[in-house]
XYZ file of C-alpha atoms in Angstrom:
780
model
C -2.766 -10.978 32.119
C 0.590 -12.757 32.199
C 2.505 -12.643 35.245
C 5.232 -10.282 35.425
C 7.785 -12.919 36.166
C 10.178 -13.933 33.226
C 9.146 -11.004 30.928
C 9.950 -8.196 33.509
C 13.311 -9.816 34.523
C 14.247 -10.064 30.889
C 13.034 -6.359 30.302
C 15.032 -5.350 33.252
C 18.380 -7.265 32.065
C 17.496 -5.848 28.379
C 17.795 -2.042 29.366
C 20.345 -2.457 32.718
C 24.053 -2.742 33.148
C 25.563 -5.234 35.614
C 27.293 -3.863 38.773
C 30.936 -4.688 39.154
C 31.916 -4.200 35.528
C 33.114 -0.501 35.531
C 36.546 -1.356 34.356
C 35.157 -2.751 31.160
C 32.409 0.143 30.771
C 33.722 1.757 27.760
C 34.327 -1.401 26.007
C 30.961 -2.635 26.643
C 29.327 0.864 25.653
C 31.057 0.572 22.387
C 29.798 -3.189 21.927
C 26.381 -1.691 22.863
C 26.421 1.020 20.465
C 27.515 -1.444 17.559
C 24.587 -3.504 18.446
C 21.983 -0.639 18.460
C 23.069 1.034 15.093
C 20.681 0.304 12.480
C 22.079 -2.014 9.778
C 23.787 -0.099 6.689
C 21.477 -0.079 3.901
C 23.001 0.584 0.318
C 21.547 3.586 -1.214
C 18.449 2.964 -3.407
C 18.059 6.469 -4.843
C 19.884 9.633 -4.941
C 17.297 12.190 -4.354
C 19.447 14.741 -2.542
C 22.469 14.426 -4.505
C 21.214 13.992 -8.100
C 17.790 15.782 -8.213
C 14.763 14.382 -10.010
C 15.692 15.384 -13.637
C 18.573 12.943 -13.338
C 16.016 10.093 -12.819
C 16.288 7.160 -10.707
C 20.031 6.205 -10.778
C 19.436 3.218 -8.940
C 16.238 1.172 -9.327
C 14.813 -0.710 -6.591
C 14.384 -4.311 -6.919
C 11.653 -6.439 -5.781
C 12.290 -7.629 -2.238
C 14.637 -6.710 0.656
C 17.725 -8.815 0.616
C 18.796 -9.814 3.963
C 22.596 -11.302 4.300
C 23.510 -12.360 7.774
C 26.706 -12.064 9.342
C 26.313 -14.176 12.668
C 29.021 -13.890 15.521
C 27.662 -15.647 18.572
C 29.320 -15.844 21.960
C 28.794 -18.924 24.257
C 29.252 -17.078 27.190
C 26.124 -16.211 29.137
C 23.941 -18.934 27.617
C 23.334 -20.509 31.183
C 22.322 -23.783 32.420
C 19.487 -25.524 30.501
C 19.561 -28.885 32.378
C 15.737 -28.433 33.337
C 13.495 -27.646 30.746
C 11.124 -25.686 33.156
C 13.867 -23.797 34.861
C 13.857 -20.011 33.882
C 17.130 -19.028 32.194
C 17.793 -15.387 32.459
C 21.065 -14.741 31.062
C 22.877 -11.331 31.047
C 21.162 -10.334 27.943
C 22.050 -6.255 28.280
C 19.968 -5.179 25.355
C 20.504 -8.383 23.306
C 24.342 -8.518 23.404
C 24.368 -12.169 23.802
C 21.637 -12.778 21.147
C 23.017 -13.132 17.650
C 23.724 -9.377 16.570
C 21.578 -7.848 13.778
C 24.082 -7.277 10.956
C 22.361 -6.608 7.679
C 23.193 -5.576 4.344
C 19.908 -4.530 2.899
C 19.297 -3.412 -0.664
C 16.326 -1.546 -0.183
C 13.392 -1.837 -2.863
C 10.794 0.189 -4.673
C 8.090 -2.057 -3.511
C 8.169 -4.955 -0.924
C 6.991 -7.965 -2.945
C 9.133 -11.250 -3.748
C 10.054 -12.989 -7.100
C 10.878 -16.632 -7.284
C 14.336 -17.020 -6.006
C 16.939 -18.715 -8.393
C 17.740 -22.164 -7.885
C 21.027 -21.492 -6.264
C 19.378 -19.836 -3.499
C 17.281 -22.818 -2.546
C 19.890 -25.397 -2.116
C 21.793 -27.003 -0.632
C 19.948 -27.489 2.569
C 21.872 -28.022 5.805
C 21.098 -31.509 7.314
C 18.165 -31.688 9.641
C 18.977 -32.812 13.122
C 16.883 -35.903 14.470
C 13.642 -35.058 16.176
C 12.553 -36.272 19.317
C 9.473 -38.749 19.084
C 6.239 -36.885 20.311
C 2.996 -38.881 19.701
C 0.323 -36.466 21.162
C -2.488 -35.741 18.610
C -5.033 -32.755 18.837
C -7.483 -35.201 20.540
C -5.069 -36.337 23.349
C -4.312 -32.643 23.932
C -7.917 -31.501 24.020
C -8.806 -34.542 26.297
C -6.012 -33.297 28.624
C -7.398 -29.719 28.627
C -10.864 -31.104 29.427
C -9.735 -33.139 32.330
C -7.653 -30.256 33.855
C -10.370 -27.814 33.606
C -12.488 -30.333 35.483
C -10.190 -31.538 38.164
C -8.119 -28.357 38.359
C -4.746 -30.395 38.134
C -3.140 -29.030 35.307
C 0.288 -31.154 35.538
C -0.186 -32.809 32.288
C -0.922 -29.692 30.477
C 2.061 -27.727 31.955
C 4.327 -30.765 31.030
C 3.100 -30.534 27.633
C 3.586 -26.898 26.976
C 6.899 -26.797 28.752
C 8.289 -29.554 26.828
C 7.066 -28.549 23.494
C 8.424 -24.917 23.534
C 11.475 -25.641 25.256
C 13.486 -25.753 22.010
C 13.418 -25.486 18.263
C 13.480 -29.259 17.984
C 10.849 -29.987 20.401
C 8.264 -27.287 18.501
C 9.234 -29.300 15.456
C 8.549 -32.876 17.056
C 5.216 -31.530 18.371
C 3.756 -29.776 15.333
C 5.608 -31.297 12.406
C 3.223 -33.255 10.236
C 5.518 -36.170 9.724
C 9.191 -35.918 11.463
C 10.476 -38.327 9.125
C 10.005 -36.089 6.162
C 12.357 -33.107 5.345
C 9.568 -30.708 4.115
C 12.215 -28.824 2.133
C 9.894 -27.251 -0.368
C 8.300 -23.726 -0.261
C 4.974 -25.342 -1.349
C 4.566 -27.283 2.085
C 5.857 -26.072 5.396
C 5.049 -29.401 7.063
C 3.445 -27.680 9.989
C 0.225 -29.114 11.298
C -1.561 -25.859 11.375
C -4.729 -27.275 12.903
C -2.667 -28.565 16.009
C -1.063 -25.342 16.339
C -4.290 -23.229 16.173
C -5.649 -25.517 18.918
C -2.570 -25.313 21.240
C -2.356 -21.468 20.802
C -6.339 -21.211 21.440
C -6.070 -23.011 24.627
C -2.770 -21.207 25.884
C -4.500 -18.004 27.107
C -7.032 -20.188 29.059
C -4.399 -21.946 31.065
C -2.899 -20.943 34.565
C -0.157 -18.476 34.870
C 2.687 -21.041 35.387
C 1.851 -22.670 32.302
C 2.111 -19.582 30.173
C 5.506 -18.577 31.862
C 6.743 -22.191 31.106
C 6.056 -21.321 27.216
C 7.929 -18.074 27.563
C 10.567 -19.724 29.304
C 11.094 -22.311 26.667
C 10.982 -19.511 23.924
C 13.771 -17.648 25.751
C 15.877 -20.812 26.011
C 15.416 -21.472 22.233
C 16.309 -18.025 21.100
C 19.452 -18.156 23.109
C 20.805 -21.328 21.349
C 24.021 -20.698 19.519
C 23.881 -20.397 15.957
C 26.415 -22.678 14.518
C 25.721 -22.356 11.012
C 22.798 -21.703 8.351
C 19.531 -22.111 9.681
C 17.712 -25.521 9.065
C 14.154 -26.052 7.774
C 13.145 -26.973 11.320
C 14.345 -23.682 12.529
C 12.167 -21.827 9.837
C 9.298 -23.830 10.998
C 9.971 -23.105 14.520
C 9.965 -19.229 13.823
C 6.867 -19.539 11.622
C 5.054 -21.357 14.852
C 6.464 -18.845 17.316
C 5.298 -15.850 15.290
C 1.604 -16.998 15.771
C 1.897 -17.128 19.653
C -0.874 -14.933 21.072
C 0.787 -14.238 24.181
C 2.993 -11.470 22.228
C -0.143 -9.285 21.973
C 0.900 -8.628 25.678
C 3.103 -5.710 26.309
C 4.945 -7.648 29.158
C 6.236 -10.196 26.474
C 7.507 -7.686 23.992
C 11.099 -7.984 25.071
C 10.976 -11.591 24.131
C 8.940 -10.886 20.952
C 11.613 -8.160 19.959
C 14.439 -10.814 19.998
C 12.412 -13.349 17.967
C 11.626 -10.461 15.322
C 15.226 -9.701 15.344
C 16.437 -13.106 14.526
C 13.998 -13.494 11.902
C 14.738 -10.071 10.315
C 18.349 -11.402 10.107
C 17.969 -14.575 8.361
C 19.253 -14.862 4.730
C 17.211 -13.936 1.574
C 16.832 -17.704 1.039
C 15.447 -18.418 4.129
C 12.964 -15.298 3.937
C 11.921 -16.772 0.817
C 10.677 -20.004 2.485
C 9.042 -17.987 5.154
C 7.234 -15.869 2.886
C 5.830 -18.837 0.782
C 5.012 -20.551 3.891
C 3.124 -17.822 5.387
C 0.786 -17.124 2.528
C -0.499 -20.625 3.574
C -1.838 -19.392 6.946
C -5.350 -18.898 7.315
C -6.809 -15.368 6.610
C -7.727 -14.973 10.617
C -4.292 -16.121 11.904
C -2.390 -14.140 9.160
C -4.477 -10.841 10.055
C -3.642 -11.583 13.829
C -0.013 -11.716 13.173
C -0.161 -8.684 10.998
C -2.234 -6.688 13.731
C 0.068 -7.801 16.415
C 3.102 -6.590 14.504
C 1.310 -3.225 14.144
C 0.487 -2.844 17.445
C 3.915 -3.790 18.594
C 5.427 -0.923 16.325
C 2.767 1.727 17.458
C 3.390 0.881 21.277
C 7.056 1.390 20.780
C 6.580 4.694 19.232
C 3.836 5.743 21.541
C 3.674 3.584 24.705
C 1.073 4.008 27.155
C 3.289 3.279 30.074
C 6.885 3.752 29.164
C 8.250 2.304 32.066
C 7.338 -1.162 30.706
C 10.019 -0.804 28.248
C 13.653 -0.481 27.879
C 14.735 3.090 27.203
C 14.175 3.824 23.303
C 18.082 4.252 23.129
C 18.639 0.808 24.323
C 16.290 -0.686 21.699
C 16.349 1.445 18.591
C 16.554 -1.970 16.653
C 12.857 -2.948 17.896
C 11.043 -0.982 15.462
C 13.190 -1.709 12.228
C 13.224 -5.646 13.147
C 9.457 -5.670 13.240
C 8.961 -3.628 10.122
C 11.312 -6.175 8.365
C 9.181 -9.015 9.422
C 6.170 -7.084 8.496
C 7.478 -6.705 5.040
C 7.706 -10.555 4.809
C 3.952 -10.746 5.297
C 3.321 -7.955 2.980
C 5.253 -10.025 0.447
C 3.150 -13.000 1.028
C -0.072 -11.178 0.887
C 0.946 -9.705 -2.713
C 1.868 -13.420 -3.906
C -2.006 -14.506 -3.694
C -4.807 -13.069 -5.957
C -6.757 -12.170 -4.524
C -4.824 -11.135 -1.660
C -5.224 -12.897 1.803
C -6.152 -9.195 3.275
C -6.408 -5.782 2.048
C -3.461 -3.796 1.450
C -4.927 -1.188 3.741
C -4.755 -3.728 6.439
C -1.023 -3.281 6.680
C -1.344 0.499 7.063
C -0.408 1.753 10.643
C -2.309 5.030 11.394
C -0.226 5.707 14.165
C 2.526 6.711 11.687
C 0.189 9.709 10.904
C 1.235 11.355 14.049
C 4.725 11.321 13.610
C 7.110 13.753 11.828
C 6.502 12.115 8.406
C 8.663 14.867 6.515
C 11.638 14.040 8.403
C 11.252 10.391 7.604
C 10.730 11.578 3.802
C 13.918 13.762 4.041
C 15.996 11.328 5.763
C 14.891 8.630 3.092
C 15.848 11.299 0.380
C 19.049 12.638 1.736
C 20.450 9.351 2.925
C 19.110 6.933 0.732
C 18.994 3.724 2.448
C 22.380 3.553 3.807
C 22.447 4.112 7.413
C 19.080 5.287 8.797
C 15.972 3.546 9.165
C 12.773 5.200 7.715
C 9.345 3.975 7.144
C 9.554 5.395 3.787
C 11.694 2.070 2.836
C 8.611 0.247 3.533
C 5.634 2.267 2.129
C 3.267 -0.586 2.583
C 2.862 0.364 6.561
C 2.116 4.173 5.631
C -1.414 5.044 5.057
C -2.846 6.861 2.038
C -3.622 9.863 4.248
C 0.006 9.989 5.464
C 1.479 9.477 1.969
C -1.004 12.585 0.810
C 0.398 14.541 3.502
C 4.088 13.816 2.209
C 3.176 14.525 -1.310
C 1.225 17.765 -0.516
C 4.009 19.212 1.775
C 6.825 18.084 -0.918
C 4.671 19.819 -3.537
C 4.351 22.974 -1.399
C 8.064 23.149 -0.874
C 8.691 22.605 -4.578
C 6.105 25.466 -5.255
C 7.755 27.549 -2.708
C 11.130 26.911 -4.080
C 10.125 27.671 -7.723
C 8.391 30.882 -6.787
C 11.196 32.098 -4.778
C 13.783 31.223 -7.750
C 11.321 33.594 -10.040
C 11.569 36.360 -7.652
C 15.241 36.149 -7.271
C 15.665 36.292 -11.126
C 13.296 39.325 -11.338
C 15.409 41.322 -8.440
C 18.643 40.324 -10.069
C 17.590 42.046 -13.230
C 16.471 45.012 -11.318
C 12.786 44.390 -12.515
C 10.033 45.247 -10.242
C 8.470 41.990 -8.873
C 4.960 41.279 -9.544
C 2.789 38.889 -7.251
C 1.461 37.056 -10.588
C 4.831 35.713 -11.081
C 4.560 33.404 -7.776
C 1.562 31.599 -9.646
C 0.759 29.413 -12.533
C -1.713 31.836 -14.155
C -3.881 30.140 -16.849
C -6.161 32.542 -18.930
C -8.663 30.754 -21.053
C -11.632 31.593 -23.148
C -14.701 29.248 -22.554
C -15.354 28.905 -26.127
C -11.569 27.582 -26.950
C -11.103 25.698 -23.399
C -8.943 22.874 -24.540
C -6.865 24.663 -27.220
C -6.237 27.736 -24.804
C -5.416 25.443 -22.104
C -3.110 23.341 -24.089
C -1.188 26.519 -25.279
C -1.039 28.085 -21.821
C 0.392 25.042 -20.184
C 2.755 24.467 -23.134
C 4.003 28.140 -22.981
C 4.114 28.063 -19.256
C 6.003 24.698 -18.786
C 8.533 26.368 -16.417
C 5.657 27.244 -14.092
C 3.775 24.133 -13.801
C 4.993 23.590 -10.081
C 3.477 26.786 -9.041
C 0.378 27.411 -7.322
C -2.475 27.123 -9.926
C -4.703 30.277 -10.575
C -7.250 30.295 -13.449
C -8.831 33.412 -15.272
C -11.785 33.122 -17.967
C -11.308 35.679 -20.374
C -13.974 38.498 -20.213
C -15.250 37.442 -16.899
C -14.816 39.305 -13.652
C -13.703 36.693 -10.821
C -11.062 36.434 -8.295
C -9.817 32.493 -8.158
C -10.119 31.504 -4.382
C -10.353 27.906 -5.737
C -13.744 27.832 -7.279
C -12.528 28.896 -10.996
C -9.693 26.256 -10.642
C -12.283 23.515 -9.977
C -14.500 24.638 -12.547
C -11.697 24.870 -15.197
C -11.007 21.270 -14.272
C -14.558 19.990 -14.306
C -15.344 21.615 -17.608
C -11.920 20.657 -19.412
C -12.436 16.950 -18.343
C -15.926 16.798 -19.489
C -14.976 18.248 -22.994
C -11.752 16.097 -23.501
C -13.623 12.774 -22.373
C -16.508 13.428 -24.514
C -16.966 10.347 -26.894
C -16.960 13.096 -30.026
C -13.566 14.204 -29.113
C -12.105 11.076 -30.080
C -9.257 10.908 -27.490
C -10.808 8.134 -25.446
C -13.258 5.465 -25.744
C -16.041 4.903 -23.278
C -16.757 1.286 -22.311
C -20.370 0.871 -21.010
C -19.749 -2.596 -19.824
C -17.076 -1.484 -17.579
C -18.133 2.016 -17.183
C -14.499 3.373 -17.682
C -12.484 5.020 -20.330
C -9.639 3.849 -22.409
C -7.235 5.381 -24.667
C -8.127 5.663 -28.290
C -5.641 3.749 -30.420
C -6.194 5.822 -33.470
C -3.042 7.309 -35.034
C -2.207 11.078 -35.495
C 0.410 13.292 -35.933
C 0.344 15.243 -32.653
C -0.358 13.669 -29.163
C 0.084 16.972 -27.181
C -3.511 16.684 -26.046
C -2.844 13.329 -24.269
C -0.024 15.081 -22.632
C -2.364 17.751 -21.584
C -4.649 15.295 -19.826
C -1.808 13.811 -17.990
C -0.415 17.296 -17.059
C -4.280 17.755 -15.534
C -3.864 14.677 -13.414
C -0.687 16.058 -12.384
C -1.935 19.401 -11.271
C -5.102 18.087 -9.661
C -2.881 15.922 -7.371
C -0.398 18.792 -6.915
C -3.390 21.257 -6.146
C -5.420 18.584 -4.127
C -8.285 18.753 -6.664
C -10.601 15.449 -6.829
C -11.242 14.803 -10.774
C -14.319 12.917 -11.962
C -12.191 10.632 -14.340
C -12.864 6.868 -14.749
C -9.755 5.191 -15.885
C -9.264 1.441 -15.181
C -6.713 0.291 -12.449
C -4.399 -0.821 -15.270
C -4.130 2.945 -16.030
C -2.443 3.869 -12.775
C -0.103 0.759 -12.927
C 1.104 1.994 -16.148
C 1.500 5.525 -14.846
C 4.136 4.125 -12.089
C 6.010 2.272 -14.789
C 8.506 3.181 -13.935
C 7.530 5.795 -11.119
C 10.521 8.168 -11.737
C 10.916 9.600 -15.368
C 14.042 7.892 -16.833
C 17.121 9.805 -17.896
C 17.251 8.368 -21.295
C 14.178 9.355 -23.478
C 14.436 6.385 -25.558
C 13.814 4.133 -22.536
C 10.136 2.791 -22.995
C 7.719 4.333 -20.499
C 4.291 3.154 -19.435
C 4.600 -0.292 -20.334
C 3.859 -2.932 -17.590
C 3.216 -6.516 -17.439
C -0.749 -7.010 -18.214
C -2.990 -9.865 -17.826
C -6.459 -11.172 -18.636
C -7.779 -9.848 -15.396
C -6.540 -6.383 -16.512
C -8.474 -6.750 -19.758
C -11.541 -7.764 -17.975
C -11.781 -4.299 -16.106
C -11.935 -2.757 -19.372
C -13.318 -4.832 -22.077
C -14.857 -7.527 -20.215
C -16.948 -9.050 -23.230
C -13.548 -9.431 -25.410
C -11.857 -10.692 -21.995
C -14.505 -13.241 -21.614
C -14.185 -14.531 -25.275
C -10.422 -14.783 -24.763
C -10.845 -16.687 -21.642
C -13.332 -19.017 -23.474
C -10.702 -19.845 -26.075
C -8.197 -20.656 -23.235
C -10.819 -23.132 -21.552
C -12.027 -24.622 -25.047
C -11.834 -28.488 -25.121
C -12.073 -28.893 -28.763
C -9.518 -28.568 -31.581
C -8.552 -24.673 -31.656
C -6.912 -24.296 -34.910
C -9.713 -26.207 -36.960
C -12.691 -24.556 -35.048
C -11.438 -20.947 -34.671
C -9.109 -20.845 -37.859
C -7.258 -17.756 -36.361
C -3.778 -16.543 -36.816
C -1.533 -14.470 -34.660
C -2.819 -11.305 -36.457
C -5.577 -8.910 -35.112
C -7.733 -6.371 -36.761
C -8.727 -2.919 -35.541
C -11.025 -0.175 -37.155
C -9.456 3.436 -37.546
C -11.714 6.082 -38.974
C -13.711 3.530 -40.732
C -10.767 1.635 -42.277
C -9.880 -2.029 -40.932
C -6.341 -2.459 -40.368
C -4.406 -5.581 -39.517
C -1.548 -6.099 -36.870
C 0.633 -8.846 -36.272
C 1.271 -9.915 -32.916
C 4.532 -11.449 -33.769
C 6.627 -11.525 -36.965
C 4.834 -13.384 -39.737
C 1.879 -13.653 -37.159
C -0.653 -13.739 -40.182
C 0.915 -17.132 -41.158
C 1.053 -18.718 -37.542
C -2.118 -20.681 -36.598
C -3.487 -20.390 -32.980
C -3.472 -23.871 -31.756
C -4.342 -25.492 -28.321
C -0.595 -25.600 -27.655
C 0.191 -21.887 -28.468
C -3.184 -20.259 -27.473
C -1.976 -18.972 -24.071
C 0.901 -16.898 -25.835
C -1.785 -15.752 -28.424
C -3.940 -14.529 -25.652
C -1.081 -12.834 -23.653
C 0.056 -11.327 -26.916
C -3.444 -9.891 -27.787
C -3.692 -8.373 -24.259
C -0.287 -6.830 -24.565
C -1.045 -5.346 -27.823
C -4.511 -3.941 -26.783
C -3.157 -2.384 -23.441
C 0.565 -1.529 -24.263
C 1.633 -1.535 -28.100
C -1.303 -0.146 -29.548
C -1.701 2.992 -27.503
C 1.998 3.280 -26.620
C 2.486 6.914 -28.326
C -0.768 8.143 -26.473
C 0.022 6.888 -23.172
C 3.670 7.862 -23.309
C 2.475 11.363 -23.940
C -0.014 10.982 -21.127
C 2.838 9.613 -18.720
C 5.291 12.827 -19.550
C 2.447 15.117 -18.950
C 1.742 13.743 -15.564
C 5.340 13.392 -14.565
C 6.033 16.791 -15.726
C 3.995 18.095 -12.940
C 4.393 15.259 -10.109
C 7.820 14.373 -10.543
C 8.698 13.636 -7.130
C 10.464 10.643 -5.376
C 7.292 10.587 -3.156
C 5.694 8.619 -6.109
C 7.885 5.810 -5.172
C 5.753 5.578 -1.990
C 2.712 4.827 -3.865
C 0.650 1.808 -4.928
C -1.286 2.081 -8.302
C -4.594 1.874 -6.193
C -3.355 4.803 -4.159
C -2.663 7.038 -7.141
C -5.987 6.388 -8.184
C -7.464 7.502 -4.836
C -5.309 10.542 -4.800
C -6.594 11.787 -8.403
C -10.110 10.492 -8.061
C -10.686 9.921 -4.574
C -12.385 7.084 -2.636
C -15.560 5.266 -3.739
C -16.378 4.540 0.171
C -19.218 6.642 0.925
C -19.962 7.612 4.702
C -23.019 9.703 4.609
C -23.324 10.102 8.256
C -19.763 11.607 8.539
C -20.755 14.136 5.597
C -23.816 15.011 7.968
C -21.550 15.566 10.863
C -19.128 17.887 8.849
C -21.509 19.835 6.912
C -21.890 23.569 7.216
C -24.896 25.437 6.794
C -25.891 28.916 5.732
C -29.229 30.293 6.312
C -30.209 27.100 7.948
C -29.601 25.653 11.526
C -28.818 21.771 11.584
C -31.846 21.755 13.758
C -34.328 23.148 11.216
C -37.009 20.876 9.957
C -35.953 21.109 6.350
C -32.632 20.133 7.130
C -34.007 17.225 9.567
C -36.078 16.144 6.417
C -32.986 16.395 4.171
C -30.785 13.938 6.216
C -33.573 11.304 6.742
C -33.857 11.475 3.124
C -30.463 11.087 2.360
C -29.539 8.607 4.750
C -32.348 6.203 3.531
C -31.226 6.829 -0.294
C -29.823 3.476 -1.825
C -25.795 3.760 -2.557
C -26.586 4.903 -6.175
C -28.770 7.736 -4.988
C -26.220 8.639 -2.749
C -23.383 8.827 -5.351
C -25.669 10.994 -7.478
C -26.336 13.352 -4.753
C -22.675 13.699 -4.384
C -21.753 13.960 -7.711
C -24.689 16.591 -8.219
C -23.309 18.698 -5.245
C -19.548 18.322 -5.736
C -18.830 17.295 -9.653
C -17.556 13.864 -8.347
C -19.222 10.749 -6.651
C -15.994 10.081 -4.778
C -14.640 11.163 -1.481
C -11.113 13.019 -0.907
C -8.505 10.969 0.831
C -9.253 12.934 4.161
C -12.742 11.615 4.016
C -16.114 13.461 3.961
C -14.773 16.321 6.278
C -12.412 17.504 3.381
C -15.247 18.111 0.956
C -16.346 21.131 2.959
C -19.916 20.619 2.000
C -22.362 23.593 2.542
C -25.984 23.616 2.411
C -27.487 26.986 1.909
C -31.096 28.230 1.965
C -32.419 29.374 -1.407
C -34.956 32.045 -1.041
C -37.082 30.829 -4.126
C -40.043 29.036 -4.491
C -40.579 25.504 -3.379
C -41.785 24.569 -6.827
C -38.303 24.973 -7.682
C -35.583 21.982 -7.746
C -32.443 21.944 -5.640
C -29.519 23.895 -7.195
C -25.546 22.931 -6.797
C -22.566 25.101 -7.058
C -19.915 22.207 -7.689
C -16.976 24.594 -7.722
C -17.798 25.358 -3.932
C -19.354 22.028 -3.009
C -22.467 23.903 -2.114
C -26.106 22.609 -2.358
C -28.957 25.344 -2.364
C -32.278 23.996 -0.999
C -35.427 25.659 -0.960
C -37.208 25.399 2.269
C -39.526 22.437 1.179
C -42.717 22.193 3.318
C -42.588 18.210 3.921
C -40.219 15.357 3.565
C -42.185 13.882 0.774
C -41.921 16.981 -1.360
C -38.123 17.306 -0.479
C -37.456 13.741 -1.665
C -39.396 14.142 -4.745
C -37.723 17.293 -5.894
C -34.285 16.221 -4.701
C -34.364 12.655 -6.931
C -35.468 14.578 -9.845
C -32.668 17.238 -9.311
C -29.775 14.663 -8.952
C -31.289 12.111 -11.611
C -31.208 14.844 -13.962
C -27.958 16.815 -13.413
C -26.342 16.665 -16.986
C -24.481 19.930 -18.000
C -23.773 23.244 -16.118
C -25.980 26.235 -15.768
C -23.487 29.429 -15.155
C -25.299 32.359 -13.215
């Protein structure tokens, strides 16, 4: 561990007040409060004021716009005559550092677009750098000699000089000190040298490590005299990778570094984002993990005395989160991303008051209060599910209360059924009855769902609702029904492009998906990821019904996930080296079969007369993909979109990525059968019974395909709810039947009825037969 020296001194100064300043106390406290206030953030939504029916009045743009107003005092900078002398200014919670004064336009999702040219120029002139000639080999030789002799003077001098200022950092790590490196494509940083120096740092003596921290303090305390140079940005990029910041004793210094980076202009952030995407996956992940740990330990410190009081450093978490947003943006620019989007989740946030965060975001927009909901990439899918469920429950209660008040005001006798969305259907007319019920009870869609099958005695405690979903989905997605086309190559469904007079059944499917999310039901639906991207385009239903919905940017990669064979053919067209016009003889016209009739469609005006050539083939492929995934199914998907949002209209949808919507609707494909074993309940069996031990020995030895079949057999879906296997409430019951019988499942209750088979071989044989031939339902 690092010695307490510089970090503790900074920590004490950061939270304390100087003696002898009593006459200036009030003024100083006012200044502190101004510095501690979170930056004003213009409202991005008007959830509280406008309501959902008004739509999104202010759409979020694509990335956080940081506009910095910087006022720096020269007082308290301290004497910097010696690079190795620790300079401890009167920080007082960062008053002597440049104040963070941000005007943030909060966005729907943290990503970044290419900035206009005017944001990239002009560049402030770069100061001349000191000449440093030490190479990686020279440094490694010094390290070996120091380890062997115990004399660390050369290494100490290198570290203390290199990190003494931003100029020295550039002099040491810039690939060519004579080149400006003013482009986003190349940071000019010798990444290999940086990695070697940092890897060796934690293995050096304490005084060497302290000298680095002293130098960083000096660099952060330098006066800001104008726009930051690209050398400054390079220094920030390098300092963020310092492994010392994993130690809580350095957090005061780390916090000020993050504060300065968060306060940079949007143009500077643009460079940092593009430079960050060039960092190796290992180092990138380390920086992200370090930022997440910093946020977690500030929220729930293991030793609170290590940090200044929370009231003295309210800017720590916002600053770290904004810097984390830069790395999230960099990650989204790479395909495939550097790390998974789930690596940005902070599970610590699962334990804070999420609804308070959500309500702050709703009520105050993004004007004065920081909320993690402004940066949804950091909130885990489990936490988002909690927000959506509680938001749904509150809407359900509100709607039910209003119904009760209306009844009483008309002096009518209240009926408990009015508190629910009661759906009565006949099994023989399942789709038509469901469509009629949901259309007739449009105002009740946000009440708790209860299903009744006509002519059957049964109280819906959740089982009938799940059965209704299972049967309805199975019938609607049957190929003979014609609404959806099943693609065997991709094993997913896509919307049929057949034209019809009424698209209400597509609206029904959308409403079903919404009701499933609203009522925490996992559906066995196989839509491609593109579908969920379209479902969030836009995430809030627009006020103007003439506005196009469900239209999003689509690529050949999206088509690969649905129609891989066709996508492969188009990819071959793009890479074809011959004469496209003469060899393919195609035009900007496509053909589709509809009810046995071949129909033609122009991809652009007069497309049938425009040949596809080597020059315009990219445009042809893009228009073709857009036609298949957007234009040809617009009416079908628009009805589906409005159906889903008629139930799920909520600003909580702004928090979700398309992949997360899919997980909420269909569950996660990641199976953990050991977790299922731990959470399974038993009826008629004990977990130590021989049959149960045989069962788990067999299941844990199954291939992934057989494990998915078992889950599908027992629950109606081979995917796992957001909360994991424990949320399945899986139960194994003893079946008092002959061991010649196969296992039976009650998918409505996630229950498996297992006869007491005599040995493992017989159990395995009967179980595989049962789960492999489980098409159709048998109702008892």
